[in-house]
Structures are given as C-alpha cells and as structure tokens.
PDB file of C-alpha atoms in Angstrom:
ATOM      1  CA  MET K   7      -0.219  59.093 130.461  1.00  0.00           C
ATOM      2  CA  ALA K   8       1.822  62.165 131.202  1.00  0.00           C
ATOM      3  CA  LYS K   9       2.237  65.187 128.988  1.00  0.00           C
ATOM      4  CA  PHE K  10       5.849  66.530 128.007  1.00  0.00           C
ATOM      5  CA  GLU K  11       7.110  69.550 126.158  1.00  0.00           C
ATOM      6  CA  ILE K  12      10.515  68.972 124.395  1.00  0.00           C
ATOM      7  CA  ILE K  13      12.090  72.486 124.230  1.00  0.00           C
ATOM      8  CA  VAL K  14      15.265  72.510 121.941  1.00  0.00           C
ATOM      9  CA  GLY K  15      17.989  74.939 121.659  1.00  0.00           C
ATOM     10  CA  SER K  16      20.305  73.895 118.876  1.00  0.00           C
ATOM     11  CA  VAL K  17      23.011  75.231 116.378  1.00  0.00           C
ATOM     12  CA  LEU K  18      24.550  72.285 114.549  1.00  0.00           C
ATOM     13  CA  GLY K  19      21.569  69.823 114.838  1.00  0.00           C
ATOM     14  CA  ALA K  20      23.158  67.322 117.676  1.00  0.00           C
ATOM     15  CA  THR K  21      20.479  68.535 120.277  1.00  0.00           C
ATOM     16  CA  GLU K  22      17.561  67.787 117.593  1.00  0.00           C
ATOM     17  CA  TYR K  23      18.713  64.536 117.270  1.00  0.00           C
ATOM     18  CA  VAL K  24      18.691  64.208 121.209  1.00  0.00           C
ATOM     19  CA  ALA K  25      15.041  65.692 121.416  1.00  0.00           C
ATOM     20  CA  ASP K  26      14.098  62.960 118.769  1.00  0.00           C
ATOM     21  CA  ALA K  27      15.319  60.238 121.232  1.00  0.00           C
ATOM     22  CA  VAL K  28      13.759  61.565 124.016  1.00  0.00           C
ATOM     23  CA  GLN K  29      10.467  61.964 122.294  1.00  0.00           C
ATOM     24  CA  GLU K  30      11.038  58.027 121.230  1.00  0.00           C
ATOM     25  CA  VAL K  31      11.361  57.038 124.976  1.00  0.00           C
ATOM     26  CA  LEU K  32       8.184  58.910 125.970  1.00  0.00           C
ATOM     27  CA  SER K  33       6.575  57.490 123.037  1.00  0.00           C
ATOM     28  CA  ASP K  34       7.404  54.014 124.109  1.00  0.00           C
ATOM     29  CA  ARG K  35       6.139  54.611 127.738  1.00  0.00           C
ATOM     30  CA  GLN K  36       2.986  55.882 126.115  1.00  0.00           C
ATOM     31  CA  HIS K  37       3.464  59.592 127.010  1.00  0.00           C
ATOM     32  CA  SER K  38       2.555  62.700 124.749  1.00  0.00           C
ATOM     33  CA  SER K  39       5.153  64.998 123.670  1.00  0.00           C
ATOM     34  CA  ASN K  40       5.622  67.987 121.329  1.00  0.00           C
ATOM     35  CA  ILE K  41       8.885  68.939 119.983  1.00  0.00           C
ATOM     36  CA  HIS K  42       9.416  72.833 119.905  1.00  0.00           C
ATOM     37  CA  LEU K  43      12.303  73.761 117.633  1.00  0.00           C
ATOM     38  CA  THR K  44      11.418  77.242 118.009  1.00  0.00           C
ATOM     39  CA  PRO K  45      10.071  77.575 121.499  1.00  0.00           C
ATOM     40  CA  GLU K  46       7.570  80.175 122.702  1.00  0.00           C
ATOM     41  CA  LEU K  47       5.920  80.224 126.050  1.00  0.00           C
ATOM     42  CA  ALA K  48       2.563  80.547 124.631  1.00  0.00           C
ATOM     43  CA  ASN K  49       2.589  77.315 122.811  1.00  0.00           C
ATOM     44  CA  LEU K  50       3.686  75.253 126.036  1.00  0.00           C
ATOM     45  CA  ASP K  51       1.390  73.582 128.527  1.00  0.00           C
ATOM     46  CA  GLU K  52       2.648  74.947 132.021  1.00  0.00           C
ATOM     47  CA  GLU K  53       1.186  71.899 133.735  1.00  0.00           C
ATOM     48  CA  ALA K  54       3.307  69.475 131.351  1.00  0.00           C
ATOM     49  CA  THR K  55       6.839  68.295 132.347  1.00  0.00           C
ATOM     50  CA  TRP K  56       9.276  70.295 130.169  1.00  0.00           C
ATOM     51  CA  ILE K  57      12.464  68.715 129.112  1.00  0.00           C
ATOM     52  CA  ILE K  58      14.819  71.443 127.905  1.00  0.00           C
ATOM     53  CA  CYS K  59      17.587  70.366 125.600  1.00  0.00           C
ATOM     54  CA  SER K  60      20.342  72.720 124.861  1.00  0.00           C
ATOM     55  CA  SER K  61      23.633  73.158 123.348  1.00  0.00           C
ATOM     56  CA  THR K  62      26.156  75.776 124.019  1.00  0.00           C
ATOM     57  CA  HIS K  63      27.980  78.085 121.298  1.00  0.00           C
ATOM     58  CA  GLY K  64      30.365  80.523 121.087  1.00  0.00           C
ATOM     59  CA  ALA K  65      31.525  82.213 124.611  1.00  0.00           C
ATOM     60  CA  GLY K  66      28.806  80.274 126.442  1.00  0.00           C
ATOM     61  CA  ASP K  67      25.785  81.746 124.519  1.00  0.00           C
ATOM     62  CA  LEU K  68      22.340  79.964 124.144  1.00  0.00           C
ATOM     63  CA  PRO K  69      21.640  78.963 120.582  1.00  0.00           C
ATOM     64  CA  ASP K  70      19.769  81.528 118.443  1.00  0.00           C
ATOM     65  CA  ASN K  71      16.578  79.481 118.437  1.00  0.00           C
ATOM     66  CA  ILE K  72      15.964  79.484 122.107  1.00  0.00           C
ATOM     67  CA  GLN K  73      17.253  82.970 123.127  1.00  0.00           C
ATOM     68  CA  PRO K  74      13.947  84.312 122.685  1.00  0.00           C
ATOM     69  CA  PHE K  75      12.342  81.870 124.996  1.00  0.00           C
ATOM     70  CA  ALA K  76      14.976  82.305 127.513  1.00  0.00           C
ATOM     71  CA  ASN K  77      14.286  86.146 127.406  1.00  0.00           C
ATOM     72  CA  GLU K  78      10.463  85.517 128.069  1.00  0.00           C
ATOM     73  CA  LEU K  79      11.379  83.270 131.144  1.00  0.00           C
ATOM     74  CA  THR K  80      12.886  86.361 132.728  1.00  0.00           C
ATOM     75  CA  ALA K  81       9.354  87.723 133.207  1.00  0.00           C
ATOM     76  CA  LYS K  82       7.263  84.810 133.980  1.00  0.00           C
ATOM     77  CA  HIS K  83       6.330  82.439 136.864  1.00  0.00           C
ATOM     78  CA  PHE K  84       5.764  78.689 136.751  1.00  0.00           C
ATOM     79  CA  PRO K  85       4.954  77.347 140.063  1.00  0.00           C
ATOM     80  CA  LYS K  86       3.142  74.313 138.472  1.00  0.00           C
ATOM     81  CA  THR K  87       5.823  73.344 136.071  1.00  0.00           C
ATOM     82  CA  LYS K  88       8.418  70.629 136.344  1.00  0.00           C
ATOM     83  CA  PHE K  89      11.130  70.337 134.253  1.00  0.00           C
ATOM     84  CA  ILE K  90      14.525  68.528 133.348  1.00  0.00           C
ATOM     85  CA  ILE K  91      17.330  69.703 131.921  1.00  0.00           C
ATOM     86  CA  ILE K  92      19.473  68.251 129.089  1.00  0.00           C
ATOM     87  CA  GLY K  93      22.864  70.281 128.037  1.00  0.00           C
ATOM     88  CA  LEU K  94      25.033  69.383 125.094  1.00  0.00           C
ATOM     89  CA  GLY K  95      28.524  70.899 125.163  1.00  0.00           C
ATOM     90  CA  ASP K  96      32.272  70.445 124.630  1.00  0.00           C
ATOM     91  CA  SER K  97      34.251  70.089 127.795  1.00  0.00           C
ATOM     92  CA  SER K  98      37.620  71.635 126.322  1.00  0.00           C
ATOM     93  CA  TYR K  99      35.845  75.216 126.504  1.00  0.00           C
ATOM     94  CA  ASP K 100      35.416  76.663 130.024  1.00  0.00           C
ATOM     95  CA  THR K 101      32.014  77.641 129.162  1.00  0.00           C
ATOM     96  CA  PHE K 102      30.862  74.051 129.104  1.00  0.00           C
ATOM     97  CA  CYS K 103      27.271  73.495 128.933  1.00  0.00           C
ATOM     98  CA  TYR K 104      26.904  77.211 130.151  1.00  0.00           C
ATOM     99  CA  GLY K 105      23.778  77.539 127.897  1.00  0.00           C
ATOM    100  CA  ALA K 106      21.990  74.803 130.022  1.00  0.00           C
ATOM    101  CA  ILE K 107      23.001  76.294 133.182  1.00  0.00           C
ATOM    102  CA  GLN K 108      21.475  79.563 132.146  1.00  0.00           C
ATOM    103  CA  LEU K 109      18.324  77.587 131.226  1.00  0.00           C
ATOM    104  CA  GLU K 110      18.345  75.999 134.473  1.00  0.00           C
ATOM    105  CA  THR K 111      18.784  78.804 136.535  1.00  0.00           C
ATOM    106  CA  SER K 112      16.024  80.860 135.018  1.00  0.00           C
ATOM    107  CA  MET K 113      13.713  78.013 135.299  1.00  0.00           C
ATOM    108  CA  LYS K 114      14.264  78.017 138.996  1.00  0.00           C
ATOM    109  CA  ASN K 115      14.315  81.673 139.452  1.00  0.00           C
ATOM    110  CA  ALA K 116      10.542  81.359 137.581  1.00  0.00           C
ATOM    111  CA  GLY K 117       9.232  79.189 140.287  1.00  0.00           C
ATOM    112  CA  ALA K 118       9.569  75.721 138.228  1.00  0.00           C
ATOM    113  CA  THR K 119      10.816  72.588 140.045  1.00  0.00           C
ATOM    114  CA  LEU K 120      13.714  70.542 138.785  1.00  0.00           C
ATOM    115  CA  LEU K 121      13.050  66.727 138.864  1.00  0.00           C
ATOM    116  CA  LEU K 122      16.568  65.407 138.430  1.00  0.00           C
ATOM    117  CA  PRO K 123      20.125  67.191 138.596  1.00  0.00           C
ATOM    118  CA  ALA K 124      20.642  68.191 135.150  1.00  0.00           C
ATOM    119  CA  ILE K 125      22.793  66.204 132.819  1.00  0.00           C
ATOM    120  CA  HIS K 126      25.694  67.872 130.935  1.00  0.00           C
ATOM    121  CA  ILE K 127      26.780  65.717 128.212  1.00  0.00           C
ATOM    122  CA  ASP K 128      30.473  66.165 127.016  1.00  0.00           C
ATOM    123  CA  VAL K 129      30.484  65.453 123.146  1.00  0.00           C
ATOM    124  CA  LEU K 130      33.937  64.661 123.539  1.00  0.00           C
ATOM    125  CA  ASN K 131      33.406  61.646 125.710  1.00  0.00           C
ATOM    126  CA  HIS K 132      29.843  61.023 123.982  1.00  0.00           C
ATOM    127  CA  PRO K 133      29.939  61.211 120.442  1.00  0.00           C
ATOM    128  CA  ILE K 134      26.217  59.911 120.242  1.00  0.00           C
ATOM    129  CA  PRO K 135      24.871  62.258 122.700  1.00  0.00           C
ATOM    130  CA  GLU K 136      21.260  60.930 122.514  1.00  0.00           C
ATOM    131  CA  ASN K 137      22.491  57.584 124.050  1.00  0.00           C
ATOM    132  CA  ALA K 138      23.462  59.456 127.188  1.00  0.00           C
ATOM    133  CA  ALA K 139      20.271  61.478 127.097  1.00  0.00           C
ATOM    134  CA  VAL K 140      18.250  58.502 126.831  1.00  0.00           C
ATOM    135  CA  ASP K 141      20.000  56.673 129.661  1.00  0.00           C
ATOM    136  CA  TYR K 142      19.654  59.668 131.873  1.00  0.00           C
ATOM    137  CA  LEU K 143      15.780  60.122 131.047  1.00  0.00           C
ATOM    138  CA  ASN K 144      15.219  56.067 131.908  1.00  0.00           C
ATOM    139  CA  THR K 145      16.560  56.753 135.402  1.00  0.00           C
ATOM    140  CA  TYR K 146      13.819  59.276 136.057  1.00  0.00           C
ATOM    141  CA  PHE K 147      11.154  56.484 134.628  1.00  0.00           C
ATOM    142  CA  ASN K 148      13.077  53.654 136.501  1.00  0.00           C
ATOM    143  CA  ASN K 149      12.888  55.247 140.150  1.00  0.00           C
ATOM    144  CA  PRO K 150       9.250  55.670 141.368  1.00  0.00           C
ATOM    145  CA  ASP K 151      10.490  58.099 143.984  1.00  0.00           C
ATOM    146  CA  LEU K 152      11.482  60.437 141.350  1.00  0.00           C
ATOM    147  CA  ASN K 153       8.367  60.256 139.129  1.00  0.00           C
ATOM    148  CA  GLY K 154       5.650  59.118 141.556  1.00  0.00           C
TER     149      GLY K 154
END
C-alpha cells in the first residue's frame, strides 16, 4: 500500500471533482490518500507520491487556494518526493494549463521526480475531466515499468 497526497488548485470546483475521482481510484487499489484543498507544505508527507491537480484562471494564473503552496515550493528541496501533474484548462486560451505547467516546473526545480508526463485536460474536449484523469492515472497503475 502506497501513500499519496492529492494537492488541489481550484477556482470553480471541477478540479475538486477530479481529486475526488483520483482518490477513489487510489482507494480501490488499497492505497491511502489525503486531499488538500488548502495545501501547505507542513501538512504533506515528502515521501508520499504527490498528485497535483490544478486549473488555470485569469491570464495563466494559479487558483488562489494553491498560490501560497506554489510560493512555498520556491524555497524548498524535495529529493525524495515523486509527483504527478493533472492540469485542467480551456484550450481556447493561449495560457492553456499554464498553472499546471508552473507547478510542474516548480516541483522539478525543487528536486522532485515527475513519474509521468503531465496531462493537460482540455475541458472543451472533456466536459467530464475526471474521466480523463482516471484514465491517465490508470496508465500509471497498469504499467509495472512506471510504478515498480
């Protein structure tokens, strides 16, 4: 049984639905997980796998609830942390999934290891983004080369 921290950046709530669906997949596979709607580094297990789910709003900005977390990342180092990025966005904007891209860059700069190429879910093509997120996460669990 592995431990996961699900870190959520959400404005309108779709990312929270994605986090709930991700947690259900983890639970079905007998893994433990915590959802963090107001993520703080002090409350996260650095040795767990972090699943960062974030939307983008405005001109490529992070949601307000995850901004303090993103700011904290710039001053930390997480060599033991593995992570997965699930971004939600609208491809009609030139800043499509820029929030998720920012978080991925910050995590890599902090020394964390990205386990899978990030998924950027276009809500124009996936009106129920949690389905795309579940399919993406299942690629991780169904590939022994990825999850050891």
